Short mmCIF file of C-alpha atoms in Angstrom, two decimals:
data_model
loop_
_atom_site.label_atom_id
_atom_site.label_comp_id
_atom_site.label_asym_id
_atom_site.label_seq_id
_atom_site.Cartn_x
_atom_site.Cartn_y
_atom_site.Cartn_z
CA MET A 1 -69.46 6.46 -50.15
CA ALA A 2 -71.46 3.50 -51.56
CA THR A 3 -68.30 1.58 -52.38
CA GLU A 4 -67.07 2.04 -48.80
CA LEU A 5 -70.23 1.31 -46.84
CA TYR A 6 -70.01 -2.45 -47.16
CA PHE A 7 -66.70 -2.59 -45.29
CA GLN A 8 -67.79 -0.33 -42.41
CA ASP A 9 -68.60 -2.04 -39.14
CA ALA A 10 -72.11 -2.01 -37.71
CA THR A 11 -71.27 0.56 -35.04
CA ARG A 12 -69.97 3.00 -37.64
CA LEU A 13 -72.97 2.44 -39.91
CA ALA A 14 -75.33 3.17 -37.01
CA GLU A 15 -73.40 6.38 -36.32
CA LEU A 16 -73.53 7.47 -39.97
CA ILE A 17 -77.28 6.87 -40.02
CA ARG A 18 -77.82 8.65 -36.70
CA THR A 19 -75.95 11.74 -37.92
CA LYS A 20 -77.75 11.61 -41.29
CA GLU A 21 -74.49 11.29 -43.22
CA VAL A 22 -76.05 8.32 -45.00
CA SER A 23 -79.56 6.94 -45.05
CA PRO A 24 -80.67 3.41 -44.12
CA VAL A 25 -81.71 3.00 -47.75
CA GLU A 26 -78.21 3.82 -48.99
CA VAL A 27 -76.71 1.35 -46.52
CA MET A 28 -79.13 -1.40 -47.44
CA GLN A 29 -78.73 -0.84 -51.18
CA ALA A 30 -74.95 -0.94 -50.87
CA HIS A 31 -75.17 -4.36 -49.22
CA LEU A 32 -77.76 -5.67 -51.68
CA ASP A 33 -75.51 -4.58 -54.55
CA ARG A 34 -72.55 -6.19 -52.83
CA ILE A 35 -74.42 -9.47 -52.51
CA GLU A 36 -75.42 -9.38 -56.17
CA ALA A 37 -71.85 -8.75 -57.26
CA THR A 38 -69.99 -11.00 -54.84
CA ASN A 39 -72.17 -13.86 -53.68
CA PRO A 40 -72.13 -15.82 -56.98
CA GLY A 41 -68.42 -16.42 -56.45
CA ILE A 42 -68.66 -17.28 -52.75
CA ASN A 43 -72.14 -18.73 -52.12
CA ALA A 44 -72.48 -17.41 -48.58
CA ILE A 45 -76.00 -15.97 -48.90
CA VAL A 46 -78.81 -18.48 -49.43
CA ALA A 47 -81.88 -16.22 -49.16
CA VAL A 48 -82.40 -12.45 -49.23
CA SER A 49 -85.28 -10.91 -47.30
CA ASP A 50 -87.89 -9.48 -49.66
CA ASP A 51 -88.67 -6.87 -47.01
CA ALA A 52 -85.11 -5.60 -46.54
CA LEU A 53 -85.34 -2.51 -48.74
CA LYS A 54 -88.88 -1.70 -47.58
CA ALA A 55 -87.73 -1.92 -43.96
CA ALA A 56 -84.83 0.41 -44.77
CA LYS A 57 -87.26 2.95 -46.20
CA ARG A 58 -89.34 2.77 -43.03
CA ALA A 59 -86.17 3.24 -40.98
CA GLU A 60 -85.27 6.28 -43.07
CA ALA A 61 -88.66 7.85 -42.37
CA VAL A 62 -88.03 7.45 -38.62
CA VAL A 63 -84.66 9.19 -38.95
CA MET A 64 -86.12 12.08 -40.92
CA ALA A 65 -88.92 12.47 -38.39
CA GLY A 66 -86.31 13.11 -35.70
CA HIS A 67 -87.33 10.26 -33.43
CA GLU A 68 -84.93 8.72 -30.92
CA LEU A 69 -83.05 5.88 -32.60
CA ALA A 70 -82.23 2.42 -31.27
CA PRO A 71 -78.55 1.28 -31.21
CA LEU A 72 -78.69 -0.53 -34.57
CA HIS A 73 -81.30 1.62 -36.27
CA GLY A 74 -81.21 1.00 -40.01
CA VAL A 75 -78.21 -1.35 -39.87
CA PRO A 76 -78.50 -4.59 -41.90
CA PHE A 77 -77.72 -7.94 -40.31
CA THR A 78 -77.70 -11.52 -41.50
CA ALA A 79 -78.52 -14.78 -39.73
CA LYS A 80 -77.32 -18.32 -40.13
CA ASP A 81 -80.02 -20.41 -41.75
CA SER A 82 -80.66 -22.33 -38.54
CA TYR A 83 -82.30 -19.21 -37.04
CA ASP A 84 -86.05 -18.93 -37.57
CA THR A 85 -86.94 -15.76 -39.44
CA ALA A 86 -90.59 -14.78 -39.80
CA GLY A 87 -91.59 -14.65 -43.45
CA VAL A 88 -88.10 -15.50 -44.69
CA LEU A 89 -86.85 -18.92 -45.82
CA THR A 90 -85.27 -20.99 -43.05
CA GLN A 91 -84.24 -24.32 -44.58
CA LEU A 92 -81.52 -25.58 -42.21
CA GLY A 93 -79.25 -26.52 -45.09
CA SER A 94 -81.43 -29.50 -45.95
CA PRO A 95 -83.66 -30.45 -48.91
CA ILE A 96 -86.00 -31.96 -46.31
CA PHE A 97 -86.87 -28.41 -45.20
CA LYS A 98 -86.87 -26.82 -48.66
CA GLY A 99 -89.34 -23.95 -48.80
CA ARG A 100 -89.85 -23.74 -45.05
CA ILE A 101 -90.92 -20.26 -43.89
CA PRO A 102 -91.39 -19.76 -40.13
CA ASP A 103 -94.14 -17.62 -38.62
CA THR A 104 -91.98 -16.19 -35.84
CA ASP A 105 -88.44 -14.95 -35.32
CA ALA A 106 -85.84 -16.65 -33.18
CA THR A 107 -85.10 -14.69 -30.00
CA GLY A 108 -81.78 -13.43 -31.38
CA VAL A 109 -83.39 -12.16 -34.58
CA ALA A 110 -86.21 -10.50 -32.66
CA ARG A 111 -83.76 -8.78 -30.31
CA LEU A 112 -81.63 -7.34 -33.11
CA LYS A 113 -84.79 -6.11 -34.85
CA LYS A 114 -85.96 -4.49 -31.62
CA ALA A 115 -82.59 -2.72 -31.51
CA GLY A 116 -83.29 -1.27 -34.95
CA GLY A 117 -81.45 -3.84 -37.05
CA ILE A 118 -82.92 -4.94 -40.38
CA LEU A 119 -82.75 -8.57 -41.46
CA LEU A 120 -80.92 -8.60 -44.78
CA ALA A 121 -80.40 -12.26 -45.60
CA LYS A 122 -79.79 -15.83 -44.43
CA THR A 123 -76.40 -17.55 -44.70
CA ASN A 124 -75.20 -21.01 -45.62
CA LEU A 125 -74.30 -23.83 -43.25
CA PRO A 126 -73.84 -27.60 -43.27
CA GLU A 127 -77.02 -29.62 -42.97
CA PHE A 128 -78.42 -29.12 -39.45
CA SER A 129 -75.30 -27.07 -38.52
CA PHE A 130 -73.28 -30.25 -38.07
CA TRP A 131 -69.88 -30.11 -39.70
CA ILE A 132 -66.61 -28.18 -39.97
CA GLU A 133 -67.40 -27.04 -43.51
CA SER A 134 -70.44 -25.16 -44.83
CA GLU A 135 -71.80 -27.40 -47.55
CA ASN A 136 -75.10 -29.20 -48.12
CA LEU A 137 -77.29 -30.78 -50.79
CA LEU A 138 -79.71 -27.84 -50.92
CA SER A 139 -77.51 -24.79 -51.39
CA GLY A 140 -74.08 -26.20 -52.12
CA ARG A 141 -70.69 -25.18 -50.79
CA THR A 142 -69.51 -21.83 -49.43
CA LEU A 143 -66.02 -20.69 -50.45
CA ASN A 144 -63.53 -18.67 -48.45
CA PRO A 145 -63.35 -15.09 -49.82
CA TRP A 146 -59.59 -15.08 -49.27
CA ASN A 147 -59.08 -18.11 -51.51
CA PRO A 148 -61.92 -20.06 -53.16
CA ASP A 149 -59.90 -23.27 -52.89
CA ARG A 150 -60.10 -22.98 -49.10
CA SER A 151 -63.00 -23.50 -46.73
CA PRO A 152 -64.49 -20.75 -44.55
CA GLY A 153 -65.12 -23.47 -41.99
CA GLY A 154 -68.33 -24.57 -40.36
CA SER A 155 -70.88 -24.60 -39.24
CA SER A 156 -71.22 -20.81 -39.51
CA GLY A 157 -68.99 -20.54 -42.58
CA GLY A 158 -71.65 -18.82 -44.66
CA GLU A 159 -72.01 -16.15 -42.00
CA SER A 160 -68.29 -15.52 -41.61
CA ALA A 161 -67.70 -15.51 -45.38
CA ALA A 162 -70.52 -13.02 -45.93
CA ILE A 163 -69.08 -10.62 -43.37
CA ALA A 164 -65.50 -11.01 -44.62
CA ALA A 165 -66.62 -10.29 -48.18
CA GLY A 166 -68.59 -7.17 -47.25
CA MET A 167 -72.04 -8.65 -47.79
CA SER A 168 -73.08 -8.05 -44.18
CA PRO A 169 -71.69 -6.04 -41.25
CA LEU A 170 -73.13 -8.23 -38.49
CA GLY A 171 -74.36 -11.79 -38.24
CA LEU A 172 -76.02 -14.29 -35.93
CA ALA A 173 -74.34 -17.67 -35.66
CA THR A 174 -74.18 -20.78 -33.47
CA ASP A 175 -71.34 -22.80 -31.99
CA VAL A 176 -71.29 -26.36 -30.62
CA ALA A 177 -67.56 -27.12 -30.92
CA ILE A 178 -66.02 -24.49 -33.23
CA SER A 179 -68.81 -23.04 -35.32
CA VAL A 180 -68.59 -19.33 -34.42
CA ARG A 181 -64.93 -19.04 -33.55
CA GLY A 182 -63.39 -21.26 -36.24
CA PRO A 183 -65.14 -19.72 -39.27
CA ALA A 184 -64.43 -16.22 -37.94
CA ALA A 185 -60.73 -17.05 -37.64
CA LEU A 186 -60.54 -18.70 -41.06
CA THR A 187 -62.07 -15.67 -42.77
CA GLY A 188 -60.38 -12.94 -40.74
CA VAL A 189 -63.35 -11.51 -38.83
CA VAL A 190 -64.40 -11.44 -35.15
CA GLY A 191 -66.41 -14.20 -33.48
CA PHE A 192 -67.75 -14.32 -29.94
CA LYS A 193 -69.10 -17.24 -27.91
CA ALA A 194 -70.38 -16.06 -24.54
CA THR A 195 -70.77 -18.27 -21.47
CA HIS A 196 -73.18 -21.11 -22.18
CA GLY A 197 -76.74 -19.93 -21.67
CA ARG A 198 -75.98 -16.21 -21.74
CA ILE A 199 -77.69 -15.87 -25.14
CA PRO A 200 -80.96 -17.82 -25.57
CA MET A 201 -81.17 -20.49 -28.27
CA THR A 202 -84.94 -20.14 -28.70
CA GLY A 203 -85.99 -20.45 -32.33
CA ILE A 204 -82.76 -22.11 -33.44
CA TRP A 205 -82.78 -25.65 -34.82
CA PRO A 206 -82.05 -28.21 -33.49
CA ARG A 207 -83.96 -27.25 -30.36
CA VAL A 208 -82.53 -30.21 -28.48
CA PRO A 209 -79.99 -31.03 -27.22
CA ARG A 210 -78.70 -27.63 -26.11
CA ARG A 211 -76.20 -28.47 -23.40
CA PHE A 212 -73.22 -27.62 -25.65
CA TRP A 213 -74.88 -25.31 -28.20
CA HIS A 214 -74.15 -21.59 -27.98
CA ALA A 215 -75.52 -18.65 -29.94
CA GLY A 216 -73.23 -15.74 -30.72
CA PRO A 217 -72.39 -12.88 -33.08
CA ILE A 218 -69.86 -12.63 -35.88
CA ALA A 219 -68.84 -9.15 -36.99
CA ARG A 220 -66.08 -6.96 -38.34
CA SER A 221 -64.90 -5.52 -35.02
CA VAL A 222 -64.72 -6.30 -31.33
CA ARG A 223 -66.93 -3.32 -30.54
CA ASP A 224 -69.60 -4.79 -32.82
CA VAL A 225 -69.67 -8.17 -31.10
CA ALA A 226 -69.71 -6.37 -27.75
CA LEU A 227 -72.70 -4.32 -28.85
CA ALA A 228 -74.46 -7.38 -30.25
CA TYR A 229 -73.79 -9.30 -27.05
CA SER A 230 -75.34 -6.51 -24.99
CA LEU A 231 -78.47 -6.76 -27.12
CA LEU A 232 -78.68 -10.56 -27.35
CA ALA A 233 -77.87 -11.70 -23.82
CA GLY A 234 -80.32 -12.35 -21.01
CA PRO A 235 -83.17 -14.78 -20.29
CA ASP A 236 -86.13 -14.89 -22.65
CA GLY A 237 -88.42 -17.05 -20.54
CA ALA A 238 -88.28 -19.91 -23.03
CA ASP A 239 -84.72 -21.27 -22.95
CA GLY A 240 -84.18 -23.09 -19.66
CA TYR A 241 -80.40 -22.81 -20.00
CA SER A 242 -80.59 -19.02 -20.26
CA THR A 243 -80.96 -17.85 -16.68
CA SER A 244 -78.19 -15.30 -16.06
CA PRO A 245 -79.04 -11.61 -16.57
CA LEU A 246 -76.58 -9.47 -18.48
CA ALA A 247 -75.83 -7.42 -15.37
CA VAL A 248 -74.06 -10.39 -13.78
CA ASP A 249 -70.38 -9.89 -14.62
CA SER A 250 -67.37 -11.57 -13.01
CA GLY A 251 -64.86 -9.96 -15.40
CA VAL A 252 -63.04 -6.64 -15.56
CA GLY A 253 -66.29 -4.84 -14.89
CA ALA A 254 -66.18 -6.25 -11.34
CA MET A 255 -62.44 -6.05 -10.71
CA LEU A 256 -62.12 -2.41 -9.68
CA GLY A 257 -59.16 -1.79 -11.93
CA ARG A 258 -56.71 -4.34 -10.61
CA PRO A 259 -53.93 -5.46 -13.03
CA LEU A 260 -54.87 -8.28 -15.41
CA ARG A 261 -52.93 -11.53 -15.66
CA VAL A 262 -53.02 -13.49 -18.91
CA GLY A 263 -51.51 -16.89 -19.61
CA TRP A 264 -50.70 -17.92 -23.16
CA LEU A 265 -50.55 -21.48 -24.44
CA VAL A 266 -49.97 -23.17 -27.77
CA GLU A 267 -48.58 -26.62 -26.99
CA PRO A 268 -49.03 -28.96 -25.24
CA GLY A 269 -52.75 -29.14 -24.65
CA PHE A 270 -54.13 -28.39 -28.10
CA GLY A 271 -52.20 -31.00 -30.08
CA LEU A 272 -50.07 -30.03 -33.06
CA VAL A 273 -50.21 -26.35 -34.08
CA ALA A 274 -48.65 -24.98 -37.27
CA ASP A 275 -45.63 -22.73 -36.80
CA ASP A 276 -47.29 -19.65 -38.32
CA VAL A 277 -50.27 -20.03 -35.97
CA ALA A 278 -47.97 -20.48 -32.97
CA LYS A 279 -45.98 -17.38 -33.95
CA THR A 280 -49.19 -15.37 -34.23
CA VAL A 281 -50.26 -16.36 -30.71
CA HIS A 282 -46.79 -15.46 -29.45
CA ALA A 283 -47.00 -12.09 -31.20
CA ALA A 284 -50.37 -11.41 -29.58
CA ALA A 285 -48.89 -12.27 -26.18
CA ASP A 286 -46.04 -9.83 -26.77
CA ALA A 287 -48.53 -7.14 -27.81
CA LEU A 288 -50.54 -7.53 -24.61
CA ARG A 289 -47.34 -7.38 -22.60
CA THR A 290 -46.33 -4.10 -24.23
CA ALA A 291 -49.77 -2.76 -23.31
CA GLY A 292 -49.02 -3.32 -19.63
CA ILE A 293 -50.75 -6.67 -19.14
CA THR A 294 -48.93 -9.33 -17.14
CA VAL A 295 -48.46 -12.14 -19.66
CA GLU A 296 -46.64 -15.44 -19.22
CA PRO A 297 -46.55 -18.91 -20.79
CA VAL A 298 -48.68 -21.52 -19.03
CA ARG A 299 -49.71 -25.15 -19.09
CA ILE A 300 -53.15 -26.41 -18.15
CA PRO A 301 -52.77 -30.08 -17.11
CA VAL A 302 -56.39 -31.05 -17.75
CA LEU A 303 -56.03 -30.14 -21.43
CA GLU A 304 -53.17 -32.62 -21.70
CA GLU A 305 -55.08 -35.35 -19.85
CA ILE A 306 -58.49 -35.17 -21.54
CA ASN A 307 -59.38 -34.76 -25.23
CA ALA A 308 -62.40 -32.46 -25.10
CA LEU A 309 -63.45 -33.23 -28.68
CA GLU A 310 -63.61 -36.97 -28.02
CA VAL A 311 -65.64 -36.35 -24.88
CA LEU A 312 -68.02 -34.01 -26.68
CA TRP A 313 -68.57 -36.43 -29.53
CA LYS A 314 -69.36 -39.37 -27.24
CA ILE A 315 -72.17 -37.35 -25.69
CA GLN A 316 -73.29 -35.06 -28.51
CA ALA A 317 -73.69 -37.80 -31.13
CA MET A 318 -75.89 -39.82 -28.81
CA GLU A 319 -78.01 -36.84 -27.81
CA THR A 320 -78.34 -35.58 -31.37
CA LYS A 321 -79.39 -38.83 -33.05
CA PRO A 322 -83.03 -38.83 -31.82
CA ALA A 323 -83.73 -35.29 -33.12
CA PHE A 324 -81.98 -36.01 -36.43
CA ARG A 325 -83.78 -39.32 -36.90
CA LYS A 326 -87.14 -37.67 -36.26
CA ALA A 327 -86.40 -34.88 -38.75
CA THR A 328 -85.15 -37.19 -41.49
CA ALA A 329 -87.66 -40.06 -41.14
CA GLY A 330 -89.02 -40.93 -44.56
CA HIS A 331 -86.46 -38.71 -46.30
CA GLU A 332 -83.38 -40.88 -45.97
CA ASP A 333 -82.46 -40.29 -49.62
CA LEU A 334 -82.11 -36.54 -48.96
CA ILE A 335 -79.60 -36.73 -46.10
CA PHE A 336 -76.12 -35.32 -46.72
CA LYS A 337 -73.01 -37.30 -45.84
CA HIS A 338 -72.19 -35.46 -42.61
CA VAL A 339 -75.54 -36.20 -40.98
CA ARG A 340 -75.23 -39.77 -42.25
CA ALA A 341 -71.92 -39.92 -40.39
CA VAL A 342 -73.77 -39.06 -37.18
CA PHE A 343 -76.10 -41.99 -37.71
CA ASP A 344 -73.14 -44.25 -38.53
CA THR A 345 -71.33 -43.34 -35.32
CA ARG A 346 -71.12 -46.25 -32.89
CA ASP A 347 -73.44 -45.82 -29.94
CA THR A 348 -71.71 -44.77 -26.74
CA SER A 349 -72.14 -47.29 -23.94
CA ILE A 350 -73.78 -46.03 -20.77
CA GLU A 351 -70.48 -46.59 -18.95
CA ASP A 352 -68.51 -44.51 -21.46
CA PHE A 353 -71.24 -41.87 -21.46
CA ILE A 354 -70.94 -41.48 -17.69
CA ILE A 355 -67.14 -41.38 -17.90
CA ALA A 356 -67.43 -38.63 -20.52
CA GLU A 357 -69.77 -36.69 -18.26
CA GLN A 358 -67.30 -36.95 -15.41
CA GLN A 359 -64.42 -35.90 -17.65
CA ILE A 360 -66.29 -32.70 -18.43
CA GLU A 361 -66.55 -32.05 -14.70
CA GLN A 362 -62.80 -32.60 -14.44
CA MET A 363 -62.20 -30.12 -17.24
CA ARG A 364 -64.37 -27.53 -15.53
CA ASP A 365 -62.41 -28.07 -12.32
CA GLY A 366 -59.13 -27.74 -14.20
CA PHE A 367 -60.15 -24.43 -15.76
CA ALA A 368 -61.51 -23.18 -12.42
CA GLN A 369 -58.10 -23.84 -10.88
CA TYR A 370 -56.35 -22.07 -13.75
CA PHE A 371 -58.58 -19.01 -13.39
CA GLN A 372 -57.71 -18.75 -9.72
CA ARG A 373 -54.38 -17.34 -10.89
CA TYR A 374 -55.13 -15.88 -14.30
CA ASP A 375 -57.87 -13.63 -15.66
CA ALA A 376 -57.68 -14.96 -19.20
CA LEU A 377 -56.08 -17.47 -21.53
CA LEU A 378 -54.62 -16.60 -24.94
CA CYS A 379 -54.38 -19.53 -27.36
CA PRO A 380 -54.93 -20.64 -30.98
CA VAL A 381 -58.33 -20.90 -32.60
CA THR A 382 -57.51 -23.41 -35.33
CA PRO A 383 -54.20 -25.30 -35.70
CA VAL A 384 -53.82 -24.16 -39.31
CA ALA A 385 -54.85 -21.23 -41.47
CA GLY A 386 -57.54 -21.83 -44.09
CA HIS A 387 -57.72 -25.51 -45.00
CA GLY A 388 -58.91 -27.14 -48.22
CA HIS A 389 -62.46 -28.21 -48.94
CA ASP A 390 -63.43 -31.69 -47.80
CA ALA A 391 -60.05 -32.13 -46.16
CA THR A 392 -59.74 -35.35 -44.19
CA GLU A 393 -56.18 -34.74 -43.00
CA PHE A 394 -53.83 -31.87 -42.22
CA VAL A 395 -50.05 -31.98 -42.41
CA ILE A 396 -48.76 -29.88 -39.52
CA ASN A 397 -45.04 -29.40 -39.06
CA GLY A 398 -44.43 -32.58 -41.04
CA GLN A 399 -46.93 -34.73 -39.17
CA THR A 400 -50.31 -35.90 -40.45
CA VAL A 401 -53.41 -35.53 -38.29
CA SER A 402 -57.15 -35.88 -38.82
CA SER A 403 -58.97 -32.76 -39.98
CA LEU A 404 -61.15 -33.11 -36.88
CA HIS A 405 -58.11 -31.79 -35.06
CA VAL A 406 -59.27 -28.36 -36.26
CA MET A 407 -61.56 -28.31 -33.19
CA ASP A 408 -58.99 -29.20 -30.55
CA ALA A 409 -58.55 -25.62 -29.30
CA THR A 410 -62.24 -24.70 -29.48
CA ALA A 411 -64.01 -27.81 -28.15
CA PRO A 412 -62.72 -27.34 -24.57
CA LEU A 413 -64.69 -24.10 -24.33
CA SER A 414 -67.82 -25.76 -25.68
CA VAL A 415 -67.92 -28.66 -23.23
CA THR A 416 -67.13 -26.39 -20.28
CA GLY A 417 -69.27 -23.45 -21.43
CA LEU A 418 -66.49 -20.86 -21.11
CA PRO A 419 -66.66 -17.58 -23.05
CA GLY A 420 -64.28 -17.18 -25.99
CA LEU A 421 -63.47 -14.41 -28.46
CA THR A 422 -61.55 -14.82 -31.70
CA LEU A 423 -60.00 -12.12 -33.84
CA ARG A 424 -57.41 -11.92 -36.56
CA PHE A 425 -53.84 -11.09 -35.57
CA GLY A 426 -51.71 -12.54 -38.35
CA THR A 427 -51.38 -13.74 -41.93
CA SER A 428 -50.06 -17.02 -43.32
CA ALA A 429 -47.42 -17.27 -46.04
CA GLU A 430 -50.29 -17.90 -48.47
CA GLY A 431 -52.04 -14.68 -47.45
CA LEU A 432 -54.73 -16.34 -45.32
CA PRO A 433 -55.96 -14.89 -42.02
CA ILE A 434 -54.67 -16.32 -38.73
CA GLY A 435 -56.73 -15.73 -35.61
CA VAL A 436 -56.12 -15.95 -31.89
CA GLN A 437 -58.55 -16.92 -29.15
CA LEU A 438 -59.12 -15.24 -25.79
CA VAL A 439 -60.79 -17.21 -23.00
CA ALA A 440 -62.10 -15.96 -19.65
CA PRO A 441 -63.88 -17.48 -16.66
CA TRP A 442 -67.60 -18.12 -16.72
CA LEU A 443 -69.67 -14.90 -16.81
CA ALA A 444 -66.51 -12.82 -17.40
CA GLU A 445 -67.38 -11.71 -20.92
CA SER A 446 -66.17 -8.19 -20.13
CA THR A 447 -62.63 -9.53 -19.72
CA VAL A 448 -62.30 -11.08 -23.18
CA LEU A 449 -64.06 -8.13 -24.80
CA HIS A 450 -61.67 -5.72 -23.04
CA LEU A 451 -58.58 -7.72 -24.01
CA GLY A 452 -59.93 -8.27 -27.51
CA ALA A 453 -60.40 -4.55 -28.05
CA LEU A 454 -56.88 -3.97 -26.77
CA LEU A 455 -55.40 -6.56 -29.13
CA GLU A 456 -57.47 -5.28 -32.02
CA SER A 457 -56.11 -1.76 -31.51
CA MET A 458 -52.59 -3.15 -31.93
CA SER A 459 -53.34 -5.58 -34.74
CA PRO A 460 -51.29 -5.05 -37.92
CA VAL A 461 -53.99 -6.77 -40.01
CA ARG A 462 -57.29 -5.44 -38.69
CA HIS A 463 -58.14 -3.37 -41.80
CA LEU A 464 -57.33 -6.00 -44.44
CA HIS A 465 -60.07 -7.24 -46.77
CA PRO A 466 -60.02 -10.12 -49.27
CA ALA A 467 -58.92 -9.08 -52.76
CA LEU A 468 -61.18 -11.72 -54.34
CA ALA A 469 -64.28 -9.91 -53.16
CA ALA A 470 -62.96 -6.56 -54.32
CA LYS A 471 -62.30 -7.95 -57.80
CA ALA A 472 -65.79 -9.40 -57.94
CA VAL A 473 -67.27 -5.93 -57.40
CA ALA A 474 -64.93 -4.30 -59.90
CA ALA A 475 -66.00 -6.82 -62.52
#
């Protein structure tokens, strides 16, 4: 059983613990052994909690005493190293914060612990969570478990790589333009970004600005991210953006069983998309149609008129600079190149800033109009399967584009705050995962979770795991 535990999802592990088929100690030890065997070749884990095994023993005592168990009792989880974790290193991917140990947990960490979860470890990220690859001067570069020459993405690439490789069943991540959904897609796991503000950002750095930042889970199954969402969402009294209680639902939970309508879109609107990615989205559309969902190709004019990534960058770079400057003052020699690039970005004029603000309003209006007719949108996550490390360009269908194009299908959800779910539904010719993205209206998380579970049940690739990680354990 020990060799199988690390590829079980969190829901199954909780069930095995609840029925006493395995103990929390067995589960924790299996993941600790997996980290020891696998992490040296992937570099996803940057710190292991010294209390993890002790906490598992305490959880085992509760099971044996016959007490009522919380939903995640005894289940390990990991957290991106931007989440504060009491008594455990939280270094933000920066030498400037080397050795930093917070006194309190971030809200997300505290909520998973309250649900019985046990913090196992912290995962790698780019410095200050600000790039499309997970690399920094403090803990180095994370590799994709499916191919070490490829990136697991960023900024939650350490989290997605750890879950894909079996080092963790459930993780806490953040997303400002792609950072939950992209890494999940590139490593073949499930990522979920709820409506902006649904999950509090308290205890996650940077604290400001938060207008585009989202917190969300990465896991091995749709049911796991649904469970995590149910535990993480809701106001905490500290995050002013988090005001909507979990009970507010405009999705399938409020539709009284009426038929769902889904539009699917690859191009135009998201720029160039590789043929294998486009075919995977098409295959997912066909699968939903066979399941009785009304599915049809669509176009969303506002996506063709406004580049969401350009709009986000004009605002986000300006709003991020003050916090980054304050954090790095006096330590300029320790700043990694991606944060330096933020400082080197030309300041946005007040006129362009206002135009960008208004373009976001236009995008929200455009999506609102789309969702008058459709319940969800099915589209790509990234335009290509796993890309190389430090890539500056992609060649897509014979044309060369900037690697920043990797965010073109995810940034629109970040600037508008829409919920999005990503899961694997295909495989590239090189054996790399290909994901699809489901989008629903604001506060309609139940819709994407419902459709995601439906797609997952029909996925031909849902049970695949990277051979690299398996070989690492065998060795």
